Short mmCIF file of C-alpha atoms in Angstrom, two decimals:
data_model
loop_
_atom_site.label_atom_id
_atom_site.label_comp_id
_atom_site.label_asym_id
_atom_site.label_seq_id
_atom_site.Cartn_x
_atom_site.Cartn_y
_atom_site.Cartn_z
CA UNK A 15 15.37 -13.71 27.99
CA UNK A 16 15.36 -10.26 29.19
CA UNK A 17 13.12 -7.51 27.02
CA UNK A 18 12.13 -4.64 27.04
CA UNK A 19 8.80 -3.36 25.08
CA UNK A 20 8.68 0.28 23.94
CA UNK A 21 4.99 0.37 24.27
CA UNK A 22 3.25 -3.04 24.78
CA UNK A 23 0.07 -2.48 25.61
CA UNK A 24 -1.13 -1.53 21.68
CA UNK A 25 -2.74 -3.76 19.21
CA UNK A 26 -0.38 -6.02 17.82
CA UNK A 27 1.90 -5.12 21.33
CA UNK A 28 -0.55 -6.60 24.03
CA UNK A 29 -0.58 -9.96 22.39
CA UNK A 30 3.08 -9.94 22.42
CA UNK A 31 3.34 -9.03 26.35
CA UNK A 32 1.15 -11.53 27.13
CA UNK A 33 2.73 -14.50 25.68
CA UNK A 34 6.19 -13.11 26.67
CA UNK A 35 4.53 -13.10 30.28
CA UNK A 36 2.92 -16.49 30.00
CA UNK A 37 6.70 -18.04 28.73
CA UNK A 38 8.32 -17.11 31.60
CA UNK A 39 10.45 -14.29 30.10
CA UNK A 40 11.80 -11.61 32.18
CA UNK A 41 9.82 -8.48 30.90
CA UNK A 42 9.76 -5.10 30.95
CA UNK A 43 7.57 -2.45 29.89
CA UNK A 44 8.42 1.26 29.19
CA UNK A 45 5.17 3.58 27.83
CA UNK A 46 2.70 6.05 30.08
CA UNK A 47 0.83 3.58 32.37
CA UNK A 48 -2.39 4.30 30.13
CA UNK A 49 -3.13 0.66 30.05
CA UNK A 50 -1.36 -0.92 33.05
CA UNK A 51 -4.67 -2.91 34.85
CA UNK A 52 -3.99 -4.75 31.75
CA UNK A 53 -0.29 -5.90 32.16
CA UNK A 54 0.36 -9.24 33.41
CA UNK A 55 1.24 -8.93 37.16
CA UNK A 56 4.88 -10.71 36.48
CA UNK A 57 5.89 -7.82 33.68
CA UNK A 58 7.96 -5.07 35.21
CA UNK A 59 6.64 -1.47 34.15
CA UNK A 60 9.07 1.87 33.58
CA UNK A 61 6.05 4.69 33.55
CA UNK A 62 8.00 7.71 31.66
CA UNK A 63 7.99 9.71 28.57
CA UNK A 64 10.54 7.90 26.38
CA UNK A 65 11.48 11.56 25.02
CA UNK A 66 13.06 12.15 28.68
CA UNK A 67 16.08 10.28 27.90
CA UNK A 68 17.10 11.03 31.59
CA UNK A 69 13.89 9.90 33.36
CA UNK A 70 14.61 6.70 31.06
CA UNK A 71 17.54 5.79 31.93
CA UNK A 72 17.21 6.22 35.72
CA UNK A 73 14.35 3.92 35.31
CA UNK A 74 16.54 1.66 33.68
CA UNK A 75 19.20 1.64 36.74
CA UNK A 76 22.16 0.23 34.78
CA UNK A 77 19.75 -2.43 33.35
CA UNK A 78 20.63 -3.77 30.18
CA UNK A 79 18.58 -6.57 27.79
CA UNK A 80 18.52 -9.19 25.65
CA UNK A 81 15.98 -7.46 23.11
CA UNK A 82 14.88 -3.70 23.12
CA UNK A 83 11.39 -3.77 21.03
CA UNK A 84 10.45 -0.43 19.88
CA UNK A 85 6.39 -0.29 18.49
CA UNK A 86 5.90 3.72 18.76
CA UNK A 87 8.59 5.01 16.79
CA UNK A 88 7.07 7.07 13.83
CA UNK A 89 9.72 9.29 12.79
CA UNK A 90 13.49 9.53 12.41
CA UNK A 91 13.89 11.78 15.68
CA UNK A 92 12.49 8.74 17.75
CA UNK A 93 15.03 6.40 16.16
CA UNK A 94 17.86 8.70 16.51
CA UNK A 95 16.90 8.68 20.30
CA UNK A 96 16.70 5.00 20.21
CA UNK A 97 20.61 4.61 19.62
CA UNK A 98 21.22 6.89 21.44
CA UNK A 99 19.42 5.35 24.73
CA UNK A 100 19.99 1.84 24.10
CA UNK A 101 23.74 1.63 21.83
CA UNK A 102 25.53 -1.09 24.09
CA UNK A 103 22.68 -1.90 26.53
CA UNK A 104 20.83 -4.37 24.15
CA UNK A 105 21.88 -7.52 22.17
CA UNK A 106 18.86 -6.86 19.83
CA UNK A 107 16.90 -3.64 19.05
CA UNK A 108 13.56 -4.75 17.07
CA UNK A 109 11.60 -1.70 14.89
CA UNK A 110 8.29 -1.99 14.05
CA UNK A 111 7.86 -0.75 10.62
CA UNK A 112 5.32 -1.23 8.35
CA UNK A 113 3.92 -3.00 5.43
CA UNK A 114 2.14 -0.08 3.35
CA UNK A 115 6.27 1.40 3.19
CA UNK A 116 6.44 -0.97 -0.01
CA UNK A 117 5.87 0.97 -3.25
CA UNK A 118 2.15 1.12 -4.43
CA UNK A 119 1.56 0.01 -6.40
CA UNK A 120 4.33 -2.36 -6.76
CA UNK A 121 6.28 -4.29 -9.60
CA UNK A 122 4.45 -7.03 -8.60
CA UNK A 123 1.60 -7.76 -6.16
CA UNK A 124 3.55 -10.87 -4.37
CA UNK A 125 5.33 -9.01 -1.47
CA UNK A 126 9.45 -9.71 -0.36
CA UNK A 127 10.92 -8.23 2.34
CA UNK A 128 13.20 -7.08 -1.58
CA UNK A 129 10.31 -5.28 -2.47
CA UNK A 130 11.02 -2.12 -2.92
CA UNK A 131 10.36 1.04 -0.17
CA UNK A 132 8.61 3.67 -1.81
CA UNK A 133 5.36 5.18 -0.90
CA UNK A 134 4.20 8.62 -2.56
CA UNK A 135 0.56 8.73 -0.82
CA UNK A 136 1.47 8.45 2.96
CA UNK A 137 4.08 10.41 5.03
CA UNK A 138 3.52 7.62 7.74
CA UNK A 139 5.17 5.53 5.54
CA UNK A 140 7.28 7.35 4.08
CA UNK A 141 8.65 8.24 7.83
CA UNK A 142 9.01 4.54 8.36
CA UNK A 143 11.00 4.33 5.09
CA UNK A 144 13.33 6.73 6.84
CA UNK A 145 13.54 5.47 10.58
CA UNK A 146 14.67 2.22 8.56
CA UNK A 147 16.91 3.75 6.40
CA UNK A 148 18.53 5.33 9.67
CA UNK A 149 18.36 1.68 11.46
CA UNK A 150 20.06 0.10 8.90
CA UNK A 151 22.96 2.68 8.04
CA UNK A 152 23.82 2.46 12.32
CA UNK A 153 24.00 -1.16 11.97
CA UNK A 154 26.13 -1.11 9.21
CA UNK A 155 28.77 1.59 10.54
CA UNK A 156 28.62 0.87 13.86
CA UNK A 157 27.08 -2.48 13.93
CA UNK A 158 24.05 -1.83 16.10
CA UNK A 159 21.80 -4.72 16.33
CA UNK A 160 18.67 -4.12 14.36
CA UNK A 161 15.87 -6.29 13.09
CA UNK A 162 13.32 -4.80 11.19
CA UNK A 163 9.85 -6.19 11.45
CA UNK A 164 6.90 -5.06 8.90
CA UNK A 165 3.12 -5.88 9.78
CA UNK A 166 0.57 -5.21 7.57
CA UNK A 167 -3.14 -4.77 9.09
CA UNK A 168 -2.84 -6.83 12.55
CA UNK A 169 -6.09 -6.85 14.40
CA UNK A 170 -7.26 -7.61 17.84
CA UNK A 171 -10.70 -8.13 19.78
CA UNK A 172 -10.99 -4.35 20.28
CA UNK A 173 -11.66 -3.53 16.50
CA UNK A 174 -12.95 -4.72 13.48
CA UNK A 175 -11.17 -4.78 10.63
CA UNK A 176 -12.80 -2.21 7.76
CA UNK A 177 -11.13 -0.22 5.05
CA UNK A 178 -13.50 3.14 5.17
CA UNK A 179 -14.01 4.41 7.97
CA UNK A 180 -13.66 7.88 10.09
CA UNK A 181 -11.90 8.80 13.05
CA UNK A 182 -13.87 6.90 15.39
CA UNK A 183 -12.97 3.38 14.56
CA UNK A 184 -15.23 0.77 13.01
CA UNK A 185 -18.27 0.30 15.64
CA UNK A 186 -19.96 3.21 13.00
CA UNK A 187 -19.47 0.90 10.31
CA UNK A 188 -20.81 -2.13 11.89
CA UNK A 189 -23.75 0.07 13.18
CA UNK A 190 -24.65 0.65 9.52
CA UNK A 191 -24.61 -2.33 8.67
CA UNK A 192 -26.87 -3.81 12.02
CA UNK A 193 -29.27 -1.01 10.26
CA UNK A 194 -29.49 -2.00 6.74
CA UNK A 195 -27.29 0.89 5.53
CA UNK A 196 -24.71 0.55 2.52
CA UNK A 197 -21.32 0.25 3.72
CA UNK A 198 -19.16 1.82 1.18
CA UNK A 199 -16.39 -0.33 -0.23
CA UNK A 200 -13.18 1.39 -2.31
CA UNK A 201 -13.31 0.28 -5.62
CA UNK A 202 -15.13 -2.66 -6.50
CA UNK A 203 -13.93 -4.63 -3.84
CA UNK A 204 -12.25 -7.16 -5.67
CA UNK A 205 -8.70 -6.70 -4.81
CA UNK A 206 -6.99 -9.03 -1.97
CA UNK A 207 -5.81 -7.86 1.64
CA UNK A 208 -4.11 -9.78 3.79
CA UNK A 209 -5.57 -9.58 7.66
CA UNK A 210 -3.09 -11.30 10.83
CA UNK A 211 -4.94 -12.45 14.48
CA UNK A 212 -2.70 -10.55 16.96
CA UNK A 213 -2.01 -13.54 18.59
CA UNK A 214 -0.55 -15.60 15.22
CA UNK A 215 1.57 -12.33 14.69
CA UNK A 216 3.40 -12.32 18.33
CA UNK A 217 4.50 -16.21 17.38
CA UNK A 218 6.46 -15.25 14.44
CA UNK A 219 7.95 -12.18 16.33
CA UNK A 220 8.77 -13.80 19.81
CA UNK A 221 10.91 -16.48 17.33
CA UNK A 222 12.42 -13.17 16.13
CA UNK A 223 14.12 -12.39 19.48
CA UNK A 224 17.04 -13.71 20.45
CA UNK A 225 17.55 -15.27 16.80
CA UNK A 226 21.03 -14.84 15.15
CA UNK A 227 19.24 -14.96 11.57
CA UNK A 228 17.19 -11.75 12.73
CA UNK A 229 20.18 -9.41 13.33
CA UNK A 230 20.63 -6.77 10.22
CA UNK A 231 18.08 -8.29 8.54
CA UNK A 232 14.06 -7.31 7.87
CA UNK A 233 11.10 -9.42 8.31
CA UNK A 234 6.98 -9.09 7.27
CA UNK A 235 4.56 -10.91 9.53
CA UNK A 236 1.27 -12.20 8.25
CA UNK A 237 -1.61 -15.01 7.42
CA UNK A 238 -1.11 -16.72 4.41
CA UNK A 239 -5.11 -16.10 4.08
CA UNK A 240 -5.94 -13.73 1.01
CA UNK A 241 -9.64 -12.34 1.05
CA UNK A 242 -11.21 -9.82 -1.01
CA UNK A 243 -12.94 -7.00 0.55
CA UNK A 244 -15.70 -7.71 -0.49
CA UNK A 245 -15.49 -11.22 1.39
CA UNK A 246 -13.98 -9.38 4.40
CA UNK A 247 -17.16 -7.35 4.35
CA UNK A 248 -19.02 -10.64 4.34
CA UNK A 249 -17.33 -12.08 7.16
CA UNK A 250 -17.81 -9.52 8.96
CA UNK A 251 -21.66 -8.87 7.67
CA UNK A 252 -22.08 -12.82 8.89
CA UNK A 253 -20.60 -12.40 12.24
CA UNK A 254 -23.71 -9.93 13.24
CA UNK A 255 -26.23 -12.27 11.41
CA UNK A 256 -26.61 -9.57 8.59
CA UNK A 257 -25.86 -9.26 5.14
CA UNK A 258 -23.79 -6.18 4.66
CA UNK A 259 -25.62 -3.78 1.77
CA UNK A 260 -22.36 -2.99 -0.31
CA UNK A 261 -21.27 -0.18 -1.98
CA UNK A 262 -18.78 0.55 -4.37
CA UNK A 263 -16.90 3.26 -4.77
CA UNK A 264 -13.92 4.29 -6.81
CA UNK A 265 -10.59 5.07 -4.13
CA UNK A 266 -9.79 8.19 -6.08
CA UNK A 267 -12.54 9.59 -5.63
CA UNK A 268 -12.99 8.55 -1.66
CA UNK A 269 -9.66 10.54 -1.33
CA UNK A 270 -10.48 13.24 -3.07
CA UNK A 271 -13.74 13.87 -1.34
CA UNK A 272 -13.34 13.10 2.29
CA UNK A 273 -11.62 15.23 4.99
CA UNK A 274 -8.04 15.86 4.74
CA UNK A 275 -7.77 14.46 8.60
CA UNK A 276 -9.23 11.24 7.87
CA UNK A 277 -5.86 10.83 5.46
CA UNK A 278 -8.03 8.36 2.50
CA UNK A 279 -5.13 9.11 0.08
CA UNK A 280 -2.65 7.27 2.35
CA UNK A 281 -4.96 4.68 3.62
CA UNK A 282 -6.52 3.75 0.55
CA UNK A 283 -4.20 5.00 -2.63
CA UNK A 284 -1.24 4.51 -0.61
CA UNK A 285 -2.16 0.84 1.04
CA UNK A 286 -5.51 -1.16 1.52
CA UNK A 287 -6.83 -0.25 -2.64
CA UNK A 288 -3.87 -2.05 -3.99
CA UNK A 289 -3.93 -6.02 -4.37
CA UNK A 290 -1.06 -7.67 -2.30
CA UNK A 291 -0.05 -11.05 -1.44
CA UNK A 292 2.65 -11.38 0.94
CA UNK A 293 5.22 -13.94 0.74
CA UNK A 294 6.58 -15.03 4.83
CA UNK A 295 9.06 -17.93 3.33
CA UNK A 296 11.93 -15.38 4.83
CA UNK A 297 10.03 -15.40 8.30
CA UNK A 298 9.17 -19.16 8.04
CA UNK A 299 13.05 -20.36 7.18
CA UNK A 300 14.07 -18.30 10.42
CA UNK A 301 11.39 -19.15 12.73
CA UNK A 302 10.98 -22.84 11.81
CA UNK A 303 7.03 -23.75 12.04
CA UNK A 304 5.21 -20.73 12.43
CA UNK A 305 2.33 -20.78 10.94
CA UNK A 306 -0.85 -18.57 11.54
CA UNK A 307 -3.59 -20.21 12.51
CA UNK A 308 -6.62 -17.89 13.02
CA UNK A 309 -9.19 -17.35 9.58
CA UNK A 310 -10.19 -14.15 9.24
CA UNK A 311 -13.98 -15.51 9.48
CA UNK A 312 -12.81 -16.89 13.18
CA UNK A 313 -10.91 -14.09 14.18
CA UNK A 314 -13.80 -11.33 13.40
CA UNK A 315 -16.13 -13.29 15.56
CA UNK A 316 -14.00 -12.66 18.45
CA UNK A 317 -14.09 -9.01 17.28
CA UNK A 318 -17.88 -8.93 17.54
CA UNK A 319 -18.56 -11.00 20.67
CA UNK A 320 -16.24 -8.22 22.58
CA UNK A 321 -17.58 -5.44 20.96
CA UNK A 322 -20.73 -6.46 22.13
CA UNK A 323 -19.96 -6.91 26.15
CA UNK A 324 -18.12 -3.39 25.82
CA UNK A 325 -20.70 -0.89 25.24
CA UNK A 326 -17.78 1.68 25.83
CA UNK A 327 -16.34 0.73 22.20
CA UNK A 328 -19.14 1.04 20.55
CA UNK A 329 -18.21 4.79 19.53
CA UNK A 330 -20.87 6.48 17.48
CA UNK A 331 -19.68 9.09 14.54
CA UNK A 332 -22.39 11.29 13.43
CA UNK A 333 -19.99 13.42 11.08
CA UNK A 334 -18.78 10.00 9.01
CA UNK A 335 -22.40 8.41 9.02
CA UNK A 336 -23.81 11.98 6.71
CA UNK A 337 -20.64 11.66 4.81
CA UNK A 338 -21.23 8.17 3.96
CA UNK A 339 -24.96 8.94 2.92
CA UNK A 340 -23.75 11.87 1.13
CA UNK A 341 -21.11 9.78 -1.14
CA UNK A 342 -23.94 7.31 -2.01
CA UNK A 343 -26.55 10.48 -3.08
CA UNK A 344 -24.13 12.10 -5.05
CA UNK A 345 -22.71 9.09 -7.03
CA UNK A 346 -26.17 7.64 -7.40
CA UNK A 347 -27.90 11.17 -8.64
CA UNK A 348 -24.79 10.72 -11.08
CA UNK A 349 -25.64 8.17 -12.53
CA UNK A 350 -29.65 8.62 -12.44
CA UNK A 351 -28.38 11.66 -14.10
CA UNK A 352 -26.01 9.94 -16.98
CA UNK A 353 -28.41 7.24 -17.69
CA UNK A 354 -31.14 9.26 -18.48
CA UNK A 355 -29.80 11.39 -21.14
#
């Protein structure tokens, strides 16, 4: 097939381009050339701005594709340009939405691609609820060729996956715990998250493209494997030959007490705090055998052996580090407080 990535060098992206590369596929990329030593030598590249429709379409020299796959379109304006660009020169235009667009907390905590969209803690999602809403409505009137695809939290080698953490990533977290500092945990860690290897992820979507079951119709990608955070914590504690000092704190108050930037109500009230179990059956009867393979325990071992050759990831956060030591002093000088009245 011929496709064209919007992006492709990202996290859930790269694993795509390179098994697209590796089948043979005639590929394209379109995104900034910020990444391009790492493209397969076989994948065409379109360096441009995507918001210069012009510069786009000279690049694209009359081209047209099989699949258009869009993974950096946030808000409505970037969807609206979408149609606009690629109306009649692609048999399939794929949207990466997202997971955390389902209402939290929802009816119930199995997940459908029925579930409803509804998400008052996150403009991110709400935004995707909207570029959807958009994608679906052109399809419909004019029959553009959509497929909606929803991750939830898709990780690669280059990060670990934590739930509280600052701008900088998750080396700082894994840095407190290789020190014997608490790691600080929303709530009490019981409630189940659902974590997807990259490479299982761009299986289910490559059987996505080119699929007549896939047109008009929305998808969620993901492991069958449900962990706690607190076991997540564990894995991840065991992969650097540690065990992780745990803390828990309530997600309310994590929101409510970190900086706005950091966006905790969104990322923890409005996603990873709320138990979910997704349910692929929809994915699995269109893409016959897929299957992720990759345990979470496996998966964050990668993580950790790469984070270790590339000193250049391991980014250090000062200003999250105090704030974490902060959280624990105040909640704990609560309670020393409370308990001795």
């Amino acid at each position: 097939m011929k496709i064209l990535l919007i992006g492709g060098t990202g996290t859930i992206s790269s694993a795509i381009t390179r098994q697209l590369a590796a089948g043979g596929h005639d590929l394209w990329l379109l995104n900034r050339g910020n990444r391009k030593n790492e493209v397969p030598e076989n994948v065409k590249q379109i360096i441009a701005d995507i918001n210069d429709e012009e510069s786009v379409l000279a690049g694209f020299d009359g081209e047209t594709f099989d699949a258009v796959c869009e993974f950096i379109g946030f808000v409505p304006a970037q969807v609206e340009r979408d149609i606009r660009l690629f109306t009649g020169r692609t048999r399939q235009y794929v949207y990466i939405s997202s997971a955390s667009a389902y209402n939290k907390p929802a009816a119930s905590h199995v997940i459908t691609e029925g579930t409803t969209l509804a998400n008052p803690h996150w403009e991110y999602s709400r935004n995707k609820i909207a570029c959807e809403d958009l994608l679906m409505k052109a399809y419909r009137e004019q029959g553009f060729p959509v497929t909606i695809v929803r991750p939830s939290h898709t990780y690669c080698e280059r990060g670990v996956p934590v739930s509280v953490h600052g701008p900088k990533g998750s080396w700082p977290v894994l840095k407190r715990m290789i020190e014997g500092k608490p790691v600080i945990i929303q709530g009490d860690g019981s409630s189940l998250w659902t974590l997807t290897w990259n490479g299982d992820f761009a299986r289910g979507f490559i059987g996505l493209l080119g699929n007549p079951k896939a047109i008009g119709e929305a998808f969620q990608i993901m492991s069958d494997e449900q962990l706690t955070w607190n076991q997540i914590y564990e894995c991840v504690g065991n992969a650097l030959h540690t065990t992780p000092r745990i803390y828990h704190v309530a997600s309310e108050f994590l929101a409510a007490v970190s900086p706005k930037e950091w966006d905790f109500e969104g990322n923890l009230l409005g996603d990873k705090s709320v138990t979910v179990v997704f349910d692929c059956s929809k994915l699995k009867r269109a893409v016959p055998g897929f299957q992720c393979t990759t345990r979470f325990d496996e998966g964050v071992r990668r993580c950790i052996a790469y984070l270790k050759e590339h000193p250049e990831l391991q980014v250090a956060d000062p200003e999250f580090d105090a704030w974490c030591d902060r959280v624990i002093e105040v909640q704990e000088q609560a309670k020393a407080k409370l308990t001795s009245q």
